[in-house]
Amino acid sequence: YLNKNKMKIEVDNDNEKKEKYYNVENSLNSFLIIDKEEEDKNNEDYGFDELSFKDIYKSNSLFEHVIEHINLYFSKTDSKNEIIYKNLKKITEFINQNRFTEEILEIILLNGIPNNIPCLRPLIWKCFMGYFPPNDLSKWKTITINSYKIYKSIKKKYSYYPSNIQDQTEQKIVIQLTKDLKRTRRNVPFFQNKSGSKKHPEETNDDVIKRMLFYFAKEHSLSYVQGMNEIIALIYYIFANDDNPFLRRFVESDTYFCFRILVKEIEPIFRMNDIDYSDLFITKQIEQINKILEKIEPEILNYFKEIEFSINCFVMRWVMVLFAQEFKIDVAVNFWDRMFTQKNKTNFICFISVAILQINKDKIMMKEIEDIADWTKEMGNNISKLDINDIIKKAFEVKRKYKELTGTK
């Protein structure tokens, strides 16, 4: 908690403002700078619950909670899965060493992240999305708090949302968001459930997602594009189900900034009205899949040509939302575990796409155009968490073989 005794800190000579600092007990490695007057302004409503920083620092440290859960998992598991056991031991070592090395990428790539420890996946996703630095875990807590403070200023900027929107452009954004979110993961009750806000007890998780996307549209030149809803929904779903008492207080700000990082990385996908970006980019992905098929599975490619079937119809869906829409949510989550280990995520999707086609080659070769199109739409519902391991393994076989045949890096 925050000590009541103020600390005297020297300020720059040309800065006459006296900053107010409070000693933070139980923090990882730093002091938290808080403007006391700002902290006490709880009567302003920016559409979210204010955080009590005193309460925040009563919680366990960021990693104590993870270690506790790993140890609890070990103590309760009678017949230990050797792979999971070894992986969790290795992750514990990384935490104790205060860094995540490249070795953890291989661990996650081959086996995914154990589902039994819900506080682990959010940390690893944040790390390999680029939100947290992997080489210094001690900075993670401070980054989280600073991001919250920035996000708070964004919310204050748009405090009129959602009830007092007058601008026509903003109204169009909200109408589109409402329409898209009605179709987002309707089979998962979480999104219709209440968010748990004390200030807004009727607020649902859909409302929170809509708010984040509205702020993103206002704060970025890219604005909002259909498909972003699927991506941010998956990130928010994982972060909101984190049981870490520290991080669950920052779900919205963490989701917003991780979403922003990911969208920036795959930005060409969403530049729908920019021929230089969007058409060229999607065309390149389609060409890449066809090139891989030509080298790895020419039979499938020739069959598609024979029946005049274009892969455009499903590649657009698969690439644009990184499979977030096609797979059932638990399968998509396991797929994203592996995706975050890759530097080029959209290129990785090309190999995944070919792997799916290769695994289902016999089914595809017996279908007509309409049947193939229907199959690709239903494909995601028929893939299980076990299947995703086979798909990932096959994708890397395809990737390795394609590189050997083409001499590419």
Short mmCIF file of C-alpha atoms in Angstrom, two decimals:
data_model
loop_
_atom_site.label_atom_id
_atom_site.label_comp_id
_atom_site.label_asym_id
_atom_site.label_seq_id
_atom_site.Cartn_x
_atom_site.Cartn_y
_atom_site.Cartn_z
CA TYR A 1 0.00 0.00 0.00
CA LEU A 2 1.04 3.63 -0.24
CA ASN A 3 2.94 5.03 2.73
CA LYS A 4 1.43 8.28 4.07
CA ASN A 5 4.86 9.85 4.53
CA LYS A 6 5.74 11.92 1.47
CA MET A 7 9.13 11.59 -0.13
CA LYS A 8 11.06 14.67 -1.18
CA ILE A 9 12.40 14.34 -4.69
CA GLU A 10 14.52 16.89 -6.53
CA VAL A 11 12.92 18.28 -9.65
CA ASP A 12 14.43 19.97 -12.70
CA ASN A 13 15.61 23.53 -12.07
CA ASP A 14 13.33 24.97 -14.75
CA ASN A 15 10.31 23.05 -13.47
CA GLU A 16 8.74 24.97 -10.58
CA LYS A 17 5.93 22.51 -10.03
CA LYS A 18 6.41 20.45 -6.90
CA GLU A 19 5.63 16.83 -7.66
CA LYS A 20 4.04 14.65 -4.97
CA TYR A 21 5.48 11.21 -4.54
CA TYR A 22 4.49 8.39 -2.28
CA ASN A 23 6.64 5.49 -1.20
CA VAL A 24 5.26 2.24 -2.58
CA GLU A 25 5.61 -0.77 -0.34
CA ASN A 26 5.74 -4.28 -1.81
CA SER A 27 6.41 -3.05 -5.35
CA LEU A 28 8.80 -5.01 -7.55
CA ASN A 29 11.54 -2.49 -8.05
CA SER A 30 10.27 1.05 -8.29
CA PHE A 31 8.28 3.93 -6.90
CA LEU A 32 4.86 4.69 -8.27
CA ILE A 33 4.32 8.35 -9.01
CA ILE A 34 0.78 9.45 -8.27
CA ASP A 35 -0.74 12.87 -8.20
CA LYS A 36 -2.73 12.75 -4.96
CA GLU A 37 -5.32 15.29 -6.05
CA GLU A 38 -6.00 13.30 -9.23
CA GLU A 39 -6.31 10.08 -7.24
CA ASP A 40 -8.98 11.62 -5.00
CA LYS A 41 -11.17 12.79 -7.89
CA ASN A 42 -13.62 9.91 -7.75
CA ASN A 43 -16.68 11.95 -8.57
CA GLU A 44 -15.90 12.22 -12.29
CA ASP A 45 -17.37 9.52 -14.51
CA TYR A 46 -15.30 8.59 -17.54
CA GLY A 47 -17.21 5.37 -18.22
CA PHE A 48 -14.98 3.08 -16.17
CA ASP A 49 -14.18 2.22 -12.57
CA GLU A 50 -11.41 4.26 -10.97
CA LEU A 51 -8.66 2.23 -9.34
CA SER A 52 -7.56 2.63 -5.76
CA PHE A 53 -3.79 2.43 -5.91
CA LYS A 54 -3.71 1.62 -2.20
CA ASP A 55 -5.67 -1.54 -2.92
CA ILE A 56 -3.49 -2.42 -5.90
CA TYR A 57 -0.37 -2.71 -3.83
CA LYS A 58 -2.04 -4.86 -1.21
CA SER A 59 -2.18 -7.60 -3.83
CA ASN A 60 0.56 -10.15 -4.43
CA SER A 61 3.40 -9.22 -6.69
CA LEU A 62 2.88 -9.93 -10.37
CA PHE A 63 4.76 -13.22 -10.35
CA GLU A 64 4.12 -14.55 -6.85
CA HIS A 65 0.61 -15.39 -7.97
CA VAL A 66 1.83 -17.30 -11.03
CA ILE A 67 4.40 -19.27 -9.02
CA GLU A 68 1.75 -20.08 -6.39
CA HIS A 69 -0.56 -21.46 -9.07
CA ILE A 70 2.19 -23.51 -10.71
CA ASN A 71 3.13 -25.03 -7.36
CA LEU A 72 -0.52 -25.69 -6.58
CA TYR A 73 -0.90 -27.41 -9.95
CA PHE A 74 2.09 -29.62 -9.16
CA SER A 75 0.73 -30.53 -5.72
CA LYS A 76 -2.72 -31.48 -7.01
CA THR A 77 -1.64 -33.44 -10.06
CA ASP A 78 -1.18 -37.10 -9.20
CA SER A 79 -0.23 -38.39 -12.61
CA LYS A 80 1.94 -35.57 -13.92
CA ASN A 81 2.01 -34.93 -17.64
CA GLU A 82 5.76 -35.00 -18.25
CA ILE A 83 5.70 -32.35 -20.99
CA ILE A 84 3.51 -29.90 -19.05
CA TYR A 85 5.52 -30.52 -15.88
CA LYS A 86 8.81 -29.83 -17.65
CA ASN A 87 7.43 -26.72 -19.38
CA LEU A 88 6.05 -25.21 -16.17
CA LYS A 89 9.32 -25.87 -14.37
CA LYS A 90 11.14 -24.08 -17.16
CA ILE A 91 8.73 -21.12 -17.03
CA THR A 92 9.30 -20.92 -13.25
CA GLU A 93 13.05 -20.77 -13.90
CA PHE A 94 12.55 -17.92 -16.37
CA ILE A 95 10.53 -15.95 -13.82
CA ASN A 96 13.18 -16.50 -11.15
CA GLN A 97 15.86 -15.34 -13.61
CA ASN A 98 13.77 -12.20 -14.31
CA ARG A 99 13.70 -12.80 -18.08
CA PHE A 100 12.09 -14.85 -20.84
CA THR A 101 14.60 -16.20 -23.36
CA GLU A 102 14.08 -17.50 -26.89
CA GLU A 103 13.86 -20.98 -25.39
CA ILE A 104 10.36 -20.29 -24.11
CA LEU A 105 9.22 -19.67 -27.69
CA GLU A 106 10.09 -23.23 -28.63
CA ILE A 107 8.31 -24.58 -25.53
CA ILE A 108 5.09 -22.74 -26.39
CA LEU A 109 5.42 -23.46 -30.09
CA LEU A 110 5.57 -27.21 -29.62
CA ASN A 111 3.12 -27.64 -26.76
CA GLY A 112 1.05 -24.48 -26.34
CA ILE A 113 0.35 -22.89 -22.95
CA PRO A 114 -1.25 -25.10 -20.25
CA ASN A 115 -4.94 -24.26 -19.83
CA ASN A 116 -4.90 -25.27 -16.16
CA ILE A 117 -3.22 -22.04 -15.07
CA PRO A 118 -5.33 -19.10 -16.36
CA CYS A 119 -2.92 -16.45 -15.05
CA LEU A 120 -0.08 -17.74 -17.24
CA ARG A 121 -1.41 -17.21 -20.77
CA PRO A 122 -2.13 -13.43 -20.38
CA LEU A 123 1.44 -12.81 -19.22
CA ILE A 124 2.99 -14.76 -22.07
CA TRP A 125 0.71 -13.18 -24.68
CA LYS A 126 1.56 -9.68 -23.42
CA CYS A 127 5.23 -10.53 -23.55
CA PHE A 128 5.30 -11.91 -27.09
CA MET A 129 2.88 -9.32 -28.46
CA GLY A 130 5.52 -6.74 -27.57
CA TYR A 131 3.69 -5.15 -24.64
CA PHE A 132 6.15 -6.43 -22.03
CA PRO A 133 9.94 -6.65 -22.59
CA PRO A 134 11.01 -10.33 -22.39
CA ASN A 135 14.48 -9.54 -21.06
CA ASP A 136 13.37 -7.69 -17.91
CA LEU A 137 10.29 -8.93 -16.08
CA SER A 138 10.79 -6.35 -13.31
CA LYS A 139 9.45 -3.61 -15.62
CA TRP A 140 6.14 -5.32 -16.32
CA LYS A 141 4.24 -3.98 -13.32
CA THR A 142 5.27 -0.38 -13.97
CA ILE A 143 4.36 -0.66 -17.67
CA THR A 144 0.90 -1.90 -16.71
CA ILE A 145 0.29 1.04 -14.37
CA ASN A 146 1.63 3.64 -16.81
CA SER A 147 -0.57 2.24 -19.61
CA TYR A 148 -3.58 2.53 -17.34
CA LYS A 149 -2.80 6.19 -16.69
CA ILE A 150 -2.55 6.89 -20.43
CA TYR A 151 -5.77 5.00 -21.10
CA LYS A 152 -7.47 6.97 -18.36
CA SER A 153 -6.59 10.22 -20.16
CA ILE A 154 -8.08 8.80 -23.39
CA LYS A 155 -11.32 7.98 -21.59
CA LYS A 156 -11.44 11.45 -20.11
CA LYS A 157 -11.00 12.90 -23.61
CA TYR A 158 -14.10 11.03 -24.83
CA SER A 159 -16.14 11.26 -21.64
CA TYR A 160 -19.22 12.08 -23.72
CA TYR A 161 -19.27 8.53 -25.10
CA PRO A 162 -21.71 6.77 -25.48
CA SER A 163 -24.72 8.87 -24.53
CA ASN A 164 -23.88 12.27 -26.02
CA ILE A 165 -22.41 11.55 -29.44
CA GLN A 166 -23.32 14.30 -31.87
CA ASP A 167 -20.76 13.90 -34.65
CA GLN A 168 -22.13 11.96 -37.65
CA THR A 169 -18.86 10.13 -38.27
CA GLU A 170 -18.81 8.95 -34.66
CA GLN A 171 -22.44 7.86 -34.91
CA LYS A 172 -21.60 5.74 -37.97
CA ILE A 173 -18.72 4.12 -36.07
CA VAL A 174 -20.98 3.21 -33.15
CA ILE A 175 -23.71 1.84 -35.46
CA GLN A 176 -21.15 -0.37 -37.24
CA LEU A 177 -19.64 -1.50 -33.93
CA THR A 178 -23.06 -2.41 -32.55
CA LYS A 179 -23.88 -4.40 -35.69
CA ASP A 180 -20.56 -6.28 -35.69
CA LEU A 181 -20.54 -7.07 -31.99
CA LYS A 182 -24.00 -8.62 -32.23
CA ARG A 183 -22.34 -11.28 -34.43
CA THR A 184 -19.16 -11.69 -32.37
CA ARG A 185 -18.92 -14.99 -30.49
CA ARG A 186 -22.65 -15.24 -29.87
CA ASN A 187 -22.17 -18.84 -28.72
CA VAL A 188 -19.91 -17.73 -25.84
CA PRO A 189 -21.96 -16.37 -22.88
CA PHE A 190 -18.95 -14.41 -21.56
CA PHE A 191 -19.51 -11.59 -24.03
CA GLN A 192 -23.13 -11.02 -23.01
CA ASN A 193 -22.28 -11.33 -19.31
CA LYS A 194 -21.96 -8.31 -17.04
CA SER A 195 -18.46 -6.80 -16.95
CA GLY A 196 -18.48 -6.45 -13.16
CA SER A 197 -18.29 -2.65 -13.20
CA LYS A 198 -19.36 -1.07 -9.89
CA LYS A 199 -20.16 2.25 -11.54
CA HIS A 200 -22.11 0.65 -14.38
CA PRO A 201 -23.70 -2.57 -13.08
CA GLU A 202 -25.61 -3.14 -16.34
CA GLU A 203 -22.52 -2.91 -18.51
CA THR A 204 -21.69 -6.10 -20.44
CA ASN A 205 -18.34 -7.30 -21.76
CA ASP A 206 -19.62 -6.41 -25.24
CA ASP A 207 -20.03 -2.82 -24.03
CA VAL A 208 -16.42 -2.75 -22.87
CA ILE A 209 -15.19 -4.05 -26.24
CA LYS A 210 -17.32 -1.51 -28.08
CA ARG A 211 -15.85 1.29 -25.95
CA MET A 212 -12.26 0.20 -26.64
CA LEU A 213 -12.89 0.00 -30.38
CA PHE A 214 -14.52 3.43 -30.36
CA TYR A 215 -11.47 4.94 -28.66
CA PHE A 216 -9.19 3.14 -31.11
CA ALA A 217 -11.16 4.51 -34.07
CA LYS A 218 -10.86 8.04 -32.69
CA GLU A 219 -7.19 7.81 -31.77
CA HIS A 220 -5.83 6.20 -34.96
CA SER A 221 -5.85 7.18 -38.62
CA LEU A 222 -6.77 3.60 -39.52
CA SER A 223 -10.08 3.99 -37.64
CA TYR A 224 -12.30 0.91 -37.18
CA VAL A 225 -12.54 -1.86 -39.78
CA GLN A 226 -14.79 -4.91 -39.62
CA GLY A 227 -12.77 -7.86 -38.35
CA MET A 228 -11.05 -5.91 -35.61
CA ASN A 229 -13.95 -6.87 -33.35
CA GLU A 230 -12.99 -10.55 -33.61
CA ILE A 231 -9.35 -9.87 -32.73
CA ILE A 232 -9.95 -7.61 -29.75
CA ALA A 233 -12.68 -9.96 -28.46
CA LEU A 234 -10.20 -12.83 -28.22
CA ILE A 235 -7.58 -10.72 -26.44
CA TYR A 236 -10.14 -9.33 -24.00
CA TYR A 237 -11.56 -12.80 -23.33
CA ILE A 238 -8.14 -14.08 -22.22
CA PHE A 239 -7.20 -11.01 -20.18
CA ALA A 240 -10.61 -10.74 -18.46
CA ASN A 241 -10.41 -14.37 -17.35
CA ASP A 242 -7.01 -13.82 -15.73
CA ASP A 243 -7.27 -14.62 -12.01
CA ASN A 244 -4.16 -12.60 -11.08
CA PRO A 245 -5.42 -10.08 -8.46
CA PHE A 246 -3.08 -7.41 -9.80
CA LEU A 247 -3.62 -7.74 -13.55
CA ARG A 248 -7.39 -8.22 -13.47
CA ARG A 249 -7.64 -4.56 -12.39
CA PHE A 250 -6.04 -3.45 -15.66
CA VAL A 251 -7.91 -5.67 -18.11
CA GLU A 252 -9.31 -2.86 -20.24
CA SER A 253 -6.14 -0.78 -20.60
CA ASP A 254 -3.96 -3.86 -21.16
CA THR A 255 -6.37 -5.15 -23.83
CA TYR A 256 -6.47 -1.78 -25.58
CA PHE A 257 -2.69 -1.42 -25.85
CA CYS A 258 -2.04 -5.05 -26.82
CA PHE A 259 -4.75 -4.79 -29.49
CA ARG A 260 -3.14 -1.61 -30.79
CA ILE A 261 0.27 -3.32 -31.03
CA LEU A 262 -1.16 -6.33 -32.87
CA VAL A 263 -3.19 -4.22 -35.33
CA LYS A 264 -0.14 -2.13 -36.13
CA GLU A 265 1.74 -5.31 -37.01
CA ILE A 266 -0.98 -6.56 -39.38
CA GLU A 267 -2.20 -3.12 -40.46
CA PRO A 268 -2.13 -3.81 -44.25
CA ILE A 269 -4.93 -6.34 -43.75
CA PHE A 270 -7.29 -3.62 -42.57
CA ARG A 271 -6.56 -0.96 -45.14
CA MET A 272 -9.67 -1.95 -47.10
CA ASN A 273 -10.00 1.28 -49.05
CA ASP A 274 -6.34 1.64 -49.91
CA ILE A 275 -5.44 -0.26 -53.09
CA ASP A 276 -1.72 0.13 -52.44
CA TYR A 277 -2.09 -1.69 -49.13
CA SER A 278 -5.15 -3.92 -48.99
CA ASP A 279 -5.62 -5.34 -52.49
CA LEU A 280 -1.92 -5.88 -52.97
CA PHE A 281 -1.53 -7.45 -49.52
CA ILE A 282 -4.46 -9.88 -49.78
CA THR A 283 -3.42 -10.75 -53.33
CA LYS A 284 0.08 -11.54 -52.07
CA GLN A 285 -1.33 -13.86 -49.40
CA ILE A 286 -3.45 -15.70 -51.98
CA GLU A 287 -0.47 -15.97 -54.32
CA GLN A 288 1.70 -17.24 -51.49
CA ILE A 289 -0.77 -20.02 -50.59
CA ASN A 290 -1.01 -21.01 -54.26
CA LYS A 291 2.80 -21.11 -54.52
CA ILE A 292 3.04 -23.32 -51.43
CA LEU A 293 0.32 -25.63 -52.81
CA GLU A 294 2.14 -25.80 -56.13
CA LYS A 295 5.27 -27.10 -54.41
CA ILE A 296 3.73 -29.18 -51.60
CA GLU A 297 0.27 -30.26 -52.80
CA PRO A 298 0.00 -29.73 -56.59
CA GLU A 299 -2.92 -32.20 -56.74
CA ILE A 300 -5.10 -29.92 -54.63
CA LEU A 301 -4.11 -26.84 -56.63
CA ASN A 302 -4.80 -28.59 -59.95
CA TYR A 303 -8.16 -29.79 -58.68
CA PHE A 304 -9.11 -26.26 -57.69
CA LYS A 305 -8.17 -25.07 -61.18
CA GLU A 306 -10.11 -27.92 -62.77
CA ILE A 307 -13.36 -27.06 -60.98
CA GLU A 308 -12.58 -23.31 -61.17
CA PHE A 309 -12.59 -22.87 -57.41
CA SER A 310 -10.84 -19.79 -56.02
CA ILE A 311 -9.29 -19.86 -52.58
CA ASN A 312 -10.07 -16.13 -52.24
CA CYS A 313 -13.40 -16.88 -50.58
CA PHE A 314 -11.85 -18.40 -47.47
CA VAL A 315 -8.36 -16.87 -47.45
CA MET A 316 -9.94 -13.45 -46.89
CA ARG A 317 -11.70 -14.76 -43.78
CA TRP A 318 -8.74 -16.72 -42.47
CA VAL A 319 -6.10 -14.03 -42.98
CA MET A 320 -8.07 -10.94 -42.00
CA VAL A 321 -8.86 -12.07 -38.47
CA LEU A 322 -5.96 -14.47 -37.89
CA PHE A 323 -8.37 -17.41 -37.62
CA ALA A 324 -10.06 -15.72 -34.63
CA GLN A 325 -13.48 -16.12 -36.25
CA GLU A 326 -13.14 -19.53 -37.91
CA PHE A 327 -12.12 -21.61 -34.91
CA LYS A 328 -14.05 -22.30 -31.74
CA ILE A 329 -12.74 -19.98 -29.06
CA ASP A 330 -10.69 -22.55 -27.12
CA VAL A 331 -9.12 -23.76 -30.36
CA ALA A 332 -8.40 -20.21 -31.55
CA VAL A 333 -6.69 -19.48 -28.23
CA ASN A 334 -4.41 -22.51 -28.62
CA PHE A 335 -3.65 -21.47 -32.18
CA TRP A 336 -2.75 -17.94 -31.07
CA ASP A 337 -0.33 -19.37 -28.48
CA ARG A 338 1.72 -20.65 -31.40
CA MET A 339 1.07 -17.66 -33.64
CA PHE A 340 2.65 -15.28 -31.11
CA THR A 341 5.94 -17.15 -31.38
CA GLN A 342 6.19 -16.12 -35.05
CA LYS A 343 7.72 -12.88 -36.27
CA ASN A 344 5.62 -12.91 -39.46
CA LYS A 345 2.12 -13.87 -38.33
CA THR A 346 0.37 -13.50 -41.69
CA ASN A 347 3.02 -15.60 -43.43
CA PHE A 348 2.50 -18.23 -40.75
CA ILE A 349 -1.23 -18.26 -41.60
CA CYS A 350 -0.34 -19.21 -45.19
CA PHE A 351 1.42 -22.34 -43.95
CA ILE A 352 -1.44 -23.07 -41.55
CA SER A 353 -3.91 -22.74 -44.43
CA VAL A 354 -1.99 -25.21 -46.59
CA ALA A 355 -1.67 -27.60 -43.63
CA ILE A 356 -5.45 -27.58 -43.14
CA LEU A 357 -6.01 -28.27 -46.83
CA GLN A 358 -3.38 -31.02 -46.82
CA ILE A 359 -4.85 -32.77 -43.77
CA ASN A 360 -8.30 -32.67 -45.39
CA LYS A 361 -7.09 -33.52 -48.90
CA ASP A 362 -9.28 -36.63 -49.32
CA LYS A 363 -12.43 -34.74 -48.32
CA ILE A 364 -11.65 -31.79 -50.59
CA MET A 365 -10.92 -33.89 -53.68
CA MET A 366 -14.43 -35.39 -53.51
CA LYS A 367 -16.29 -32.08 -53.26
CA GLU A 368 -17.83 -29.68 -55.77
CA ILE A 369 -17.30 -25.89 -55.67
CA GLU A 370 -20.31 -25.19 -53.46
CA ASP A 371 -19.43 -28.03 -51.10
CA ILE A 372 -15.85 -26.79 -50.68
CA ALA A 373 -17.07 -23.28 -49.94
CA ASP A 374 -19.51 -24.63 -47.31
CA TRP A 375 -16.81 -26.86 -45.84
CA THR A 376 -14.42 -23.95 -45.34
CA LYS A 377 -17.15 -22.04 -43.48
CA GLU A 378 -17.85 -24.97 -41.16
CA MET A 379 -14.25 -26.09 -40.89
CA GLY A 380 -13.55 -24.12 -37.71
CA ASN A 381 -16.41 -25.76 -35.83
CA ASN A 382 -15.05 -29.22 -36.58
CA ILE A 383 -11.51 -28.66 -35.32
CA SER A 384 -10.71 -29.59 -31.71
CA LYS A 385 -7.88 -28.58 -29.41
CA LEU A 386 -6.21 -31.90 -30.18
CA ASP A 387 -6.49 -31.30 -33.92
CA ILE A 388 -4.71 -27.95 -33.60
CA ASN A 389 -1.55 -29.73 -32.46
CA ASP A 390 -1.62 -31.84 -35.63
CA ILE A 391 -2.26 -28.76 -37.75
CA ILE A 392 0.64 -26.85 -36.17
CA LYS A 393 2.96 -29.83 -36.61
CA LYS A 394 1.87 -30.21 -40.24
CA ALA A 395 2.28 -26.46 -40.86
CA PHE A 396 5.90 -26.59 -39.81
CA GLU A 397 6.49 -29.63 -41.96
CA VAL A 398 5.04 -27.67 -44.90
CA LYS A 399 7.15 -24.63 -44.00
CA ARG A 400 10.36 -26.66 -43.75
CA LYS A 401 9.70 -28.56 -46.99
CA TYR A 402 8.73 -25.40 -48.89
CA LYS A 403 11.93 -23.66 -47.81
CA GLU A 404 14.00 -26.67 -48.90
CA LEU A 405 12.32 -26.79 -52.32
CA THR A 406 12.52 -23.05 -52.98
CA GLY A 407 15.74 -22.20 -51.17
CA THR A 408 14.01 -19.39 -49.28
CA LYS A 409 15.00 -18.36 -45.77
#
